Short mmCIF file of C-alpha atoms in Angstrom, two decimals:
data_model
loop_
_atom_site.label_atom_id
_atom_site.label_comp_id
_atom_site.label_asym_id
_atom_site.label_seq_id
_atom_site.Cartn_x
_atom_site.Cartn_y
_atom_site.Cartn_z
CA MET G 82 -59.45 -39.91 83.41
CA ASP G 83 -57.45 -36.71 82.81
CA GLN G 84 -55.95 -38.16 79.63
CA ALA G 85 -59.37 -39.21 78.35
CA ALA G 86 -60.92 -35.85 79.21
CA ALA G 87 -58.13 -33.95 77.47
CA GLU G 88 -58.44 -36.02 74.31
CA ILE G 89 -62.23 -35.86 74.11
CA ARG G 90 -62.23 -32.14 74.93
CA SER G 91 -59.75 -31.54 72.12
CA ARG G 92 -61.93 -33.46 69.66
CA ILE G 93 -64.98 -31.42 70.65
CA LEU G 94 -63.22 -28.06 70.48
CA ASP G 95 -61.73 -28.65 67.03
CA LEU G 96 -64.99 -30.24 65.79
CA ARG G 97 -63.71 -33.73 65.12
CA LEU G 98 -66.72 -34.50 67.30
CA MET G 99 -69.51 -32.37 65.88
CA PRO G 100 -72.24 -30.50 67.79
CA GLY G 101 -75.19 -32.80 68.35
CA GLU G 102 -73.18 -35.96 67.68
CA LYS G 103 -74.12 -39.00 69.78
CA LEU G 104 -71.15 -40.64 71.46
CA ASP G 105 -70.51 -44.34 71.87
CA ASP G 106 -68.41 -44.57 75.01
CA ILE G 107 -67.25 -48.10 74.18
CA GLY G 108 -66.15 -47.17 70.66
CA LEU G 109 -64.59 -43.95 71.92
CA ALA G 110 -62.61 -45.86 74.53
CA GLU G 111 -61.29 -48.26 71.88
CA ASP G 112 -60.37 -45.36 69.59
CA ILE G 113 -58.51 -43.50 72.33
CA GLY G 114 -56.87 -46.67 73.59
CA LEU G 115 -58.23 -46.57 77.14
CA SER G 116 -60.70 -48.65 79.11
CA ARG G 117 -64.37 -47.69 79.21
CA THR G 118 -64.36 -46.53 82.87
CA PRO G 119 -62.03 -43.50 82.53
CA VAL G 120 -63.76 -42.52 79.30
CA ARG G 121 -67.18 -42.52 80.98
CA GLU G 122 -65.78 -40.55 83.91
CA ALA G 123 -64.28 -38.08 81.43
CA LEU G 124 -67.63 -37.68 79.66
CA PHE G 125 -69.35 -36.87 82.94
CA GLN G 126 -66.59 -34.36 83.73
CA LEU G 127 -67.03 -32.71 80.33
CA SER G 128 -70.77 -32.50 80.95
CA SER G 129 -69.96 -30.29 83.95
CA GLU G 130 -67.95 -28.07 81.57
CA GLY G 131 -70.95 -27.70 79.28
CA LEU G 132 -69.45 -29.65 76.39
CA ILE G 133 -71.41 -32.90 76.77
CA GLU G 134 -75.08 -33.55 77.43
CA VAL G 135 -76.03 -36.66 79.42
CA GLY G 136 -79.34 -38.30 78.60
CA LEU G 137 -81.81 -39.63 81.13
CA ARG G 138 -80.71 -43.18 80.32
CA GLY G 139 -77.03 -42.32 80.42
CA GLY G 140 -76.37 -41.65 76.73
CA PHE G 141 -73.86 -38.95 75.77
CA THR G 142 -74.20 -36.25 73.11
CA VAL G 143 -71.88 -33.41 72.13
CA ARG G 144 -73.64 -30.22 73.15
CA GLY G 145 -75.10 -28.39 70.18
CA LEU G 146 -74.39 -24.83 69.07
CA GLU G 147 -77.82 -23.40 69.77
CA LEU G 148 -78.75 -19.77 69.26
CA VAL G 149 -79.78 -19.37 72.88
CA ASP G 150 -76.28 -20.52 73.88
CA ILE G 151 -74.69 -18.03 71.50
CA ARG G 152 -76.80 -15.13 72.79
CA GLU G 153 -75.95 -15.99 76.37
CA LEU G 154 -72.32 -16.57 75.43
CA PHE G 155 -71.85 -13.00 74.29
CA GLU G 156 -73.56 -11.59 77.39
CA ALA G 157 -71.35 -13.66 79.66
CA HIS G 158 -68.25 -13.07 77.53
CA GLN G 159 -68.59 -9.30 77.72
CA VAL G 160 -69.05 -9.26 81.50
CA LEU G 161 -66.32 -11.85 82.05
CA ALA G 162 -63.74 -10.13 79.85
CA ARG G 163 -64.23 -6.75 81.48
CA CYS G 164 -63.99 -8.15 85.02
CA VAL G 165 -60.98 -10.32 84.23
CA SER G 166 -59.11 -7.50 82.52
CA ARG G 167 -59.45 -5.22 85.52
CA LEU G 168 -58.24 -7.91 87.90
CA VAL G 169 -55.29 -8.82 85.70
CA ALA G 170 -54.26 -5.18 85.54
CA VAL G 171 -53.98 -4.96 89.32
CA ARG G 172 -52.93 -8.53 90.21
CA ALA G 173 -50.55 -9.71 87.50
CA THR G 174 -46.96 -10.29 88.60
CA PRO G 175 -43.99 -9.72 86.29
CA GLU G 176 -43.90 -13.49 85.75
CA ASP G 177 -47.59 -13.46 84.85
CA LEU G 178 -46.99 -10.73 82.30
CA ASP G 179 -44.20 -12.77 80.74
CA ARG G 180 -46.58 -15.74 80.44
CA LEU G 181 -49.18 -13.52 78.81
CA ALA G 182 -46.60 -12.17 76.38
CA ALA G 183 -45.63 -15.72 75.40
CA ALA G 184 -49.27 -16.73 74.96
CA SER G 185 -49.94 -13.65 72.83
CA LEU G 186 -46.91 -14.47 70.68
CA ALA G 187 -48.30 -17.99 70.17
CA VAL G 188 -51.49 -16.46 68.76
CA ASP G 189 -49.45 -14.21 66.46
CA ARG G 190 -47.55 -17.22 65.14
CA ALA G 191 -50.75 -19.19 64.59
CA VAL G 192 -52.14 -16.27 62.60
CA GLU G 193 -48.97 -16.14 60.51
CA SER G 194 -49.33 -19.85 59.76
CA GLU G 195 -53.01 -19.32 58.85
CA ASP G 196 -53.98 -22.50 60.72
CA PRO G 197 -57.61 -22.13 61.94
CA GLY G 198 -57.24 -24.81 64.59
CA ASP G 199 -54.11 -23.26 66.05
CA ILE G 200 -55.61 -19.78 65.95
CA ALA G 201 -58.73 -20.90 67.83
CA SER G 202 -56.82 -22.96 70.41
CA THR G 203 -54.01 -20.47 71.12
CA ASN G 204 -56.50 -17.62 71.41
CA ALA G 205 -58.61 -19.60 73.88
CA LEU G 206 -55.51 -20.51 75.89
CA LEU G 207 -54.48 -16.85 76.08
CA HIS G 208 -57.83 -15.79 77.48
CA ARG G 209 -58.01 -18.73 79.89
CA LEU G 210 -54.59 -17.67 81.13
CA GLU G 211 -55.92 -14.17 81.77
CA ALA G 212 -58.70 -15.68 83.87
CA GLU G 213 -56.15 -17.74 85.82
CA ILE G 214 -54.03 -14.65 86.48
CA ALA G 215 -57.13 -12.77 87.70
CA ARG G 216 -56.99 -15.19 90.64
CA ASN G 217 -60.71 -15.66 91.10
CA GLY G 218 -61.83 -19.27 90.99
CA TYR G 219 -65.41 -18.47 90.02
CA LEU G 220 -64.35 -16.35 87.08
CA GLU G 221 -61.87 -19.01 86.03
CA MET G 222 -64.63 -21.65 85.96
CA LEU G 223 -66.83 -19.34 83.91
CA ALA G 224 -63.95 -18.65 81.55
CA GLY G 225 -63.57 -22.37 80.90
CA ARG G 226 -67.17 -22.63 79.70
CA VAL G 227 -67.22 -19.34 77.79
CA HIS G 228 -63.99 -20.00 75.93
CA GLY G 229 -64.92 -23.63 75.32
CA LEU G 230 -68.03 -22.64 73.38
CA GLY G 231 -66.20 -19.70 71.86
CA GLN G 232 -63.39 -21.94 70.63
CA ARG G 233 -65.81 -24.16 68.72
CA LEU G 234 -67.40 -21.12 67.09
CA SER G 235 -63.96 -19.70 66.34
CA TYR G 236 -62.80 -22.87 64.65
CA LEU G 237 -65.77 -22.78 62.30
CA SER G 238 -65.82 -19.05 61.64
CA PHE G 239 -62.06 -18.82 61.10
CA GLY G 240 -62.23 -21.34 58.28
CA GLY G 241 -61.95 -24.61 60.17
CA LYS G 242 -64.37 -26.28 57.80
CA GLY G 243 -62.88 -24.89 54.60
CA LEU G 244 -64.84 -21.65 54.75
CA ALA G 245 -62.01 -19.12 54.79
CA GLU G 246 -62.96 -15.79 53.23
CA GLU G 247 -61.61 -12.37 52.41
CA GLY G 248 -61.38 -10.05 55.38
CA LEU G 249 -60.11 -12.66 57.81
CA LYS G 250 -56.56 -11.31 57.69
CA ALA G 251 -57.81 -7.88 58.75
CA HIS G 252 -59.80 -9.49 61.56
CA TYR G 253 -56.73 -11.39 62.75
CA GLN G 254 -54.64 -8.22 62.71
CA LYS G 255 -57.21 -6.37 64.83
CA ALA G 256 -57.37 -9.26 67.30
CA CYS G 257 -53.59 -9.41 67.66
CA HIS G 258 -53.48 -5.62 68.02
CA ASP G 259 -56.00 -5.91 70.88
CA HIS G 260 -53.83 -8.54 72.57
CA ALA G 261 -50.78 -6.28 72.35
CA ASP G 262 -52.73 -3.26 73.64
CA SER G 263 -54.09 -5.31 76.54
CA LEU G 264 -50.63 -6.46 77.53
CA GLU G 265 -49.37 -2.88 77.50
CA ALA G 266 -52.30 -1.77 79.68
CA TYR G 267 -51.56 -4.59 82.11
CA ARG G 268 -47.92 -3.53 82.31
CA ARG G 269 -49.02 0.03 83.15
CA ARG G 270 -51.54 -1.24 85.73
CA ASP G 271 -54.17 0.71 83.80
CA ALA G 272 -57.38 -1.14 84.67
CA ASP G 273 -59.70 1.35 82.93
CA THR G 274 -57.90 1.06 79.60
CA ALA G 275 -57.61 -2.72 79.95
CA GLU G 276 -61.36 -2.96 80.45
CA LYS G 277 -62.09 -0.82 77.38
CA ILE G 278 -59.81 -2.98 75.24
CA ALA G 279 -61.44 -6.15 76.56
CA ALA G 280 -64.90 -4.84 75.64
CA ARG G 281 -63.63 -3.89 72.18
CA HIS G 282 -62.10 -7.33 71.73
CA VAL G 283 -65.32 -9.16 72.59
CA ALA G 284 -67.23 -6.89 70.20
CA LEU G 285 -64.76 -7.77 67.45
CA PHE G 286 -65.26 -11.50 68.02
CA ARG G 287 -69.03 -11.08 68.25
CA GLY G 288 -69.11 -9.20 64.95
CA ARG G 289 -67.14 -11.97 63.26
CA ILE G 290 -69.49 -14.66 64.57
CA MET G 291 -72.64 -12.71 63.66
CA ASP G 292 -71.39 -12.16 60.11
CA PHE G 293 -70.62 -15.85 59.88
CA LEU G 294 -74.06 -16.89 61.14
CA ALA G 295 -75.73 -14.48 58.74
CA SER G 296 -73.89 -16.14 55.86
CA GLY G 297 -75.81 -19.37 56.53
CA ALA G 298 -72.57 -21.31 56.89
CA LEU G 299 -73.83 -23.15 59.97
CA ASP G 300 -77.12 -24.32 58.49
CA GLY G 301 -77.62 -27.87 59.68
CA VAL G 302 -75.23 -27.57 62.63
CA SER G 303 -77.90 -27.47 65.34
CA LEU G 304 -78.97 -23.91 64.58
CA ASP G 305 -82.66 -23.23 63.98
CA SER G 306 -82.40 -19.62 62.78
CA LEU G 307 -79.87 -17.21 61.37
CA ALA G 308 -80.85 -14.13 63.35
CA VAL G 309 -80.17 -13.33 66.96
CA GLU G 310 -82.85 -11.35 68.77
CA GLY G 311 -81.86 -7.83 69.60
CA ASP G 312 -79.48 -7.38 66.66
#
């Protein structure tokens, strides 16, 4: 089941399986090269992660990118990032900091290669690692859902569907700068500064997504409006 879940999760996060797409568990099992049982178990597991919706009659659908989800995502993301950053600043071991440095470097390299898929996945892995290092199981579960939805939005907004635009390089540079600043704050055990950087980083990502939504680029991808209430 773990192999099936990992493969299906990857296809959802990099949009090979699109939001709102109905899934044929038999065909999916044949495509992955596994039997139907572990694939169905994986689909139920991914429903608990918020990536799959299970119908009343047992059908499976990739969860859509709805505006209500995006509004709630940014609320949760802001609270999560600030809490996690404070905990990392006081709980991270030297080994943890080395892992964070390596994960941050992976994002830098993905940015240098200008690969939208790698940028989205390495960035999500970095922030999931922060949640792991915070050593709070509830926050780590929340991080999985927040960064799962965020990774799908990132893949689209960072040009994953051929929509790269001017200004992305500056956005990437700011994001990488935030990662470096966060790591330095963690090394100093400076929880207040780490929290401020985390809030700034979420605001940067939110601004990128809002600009992307306003461009109309996601018309037809399970979005019923281009404005988010309160903005």
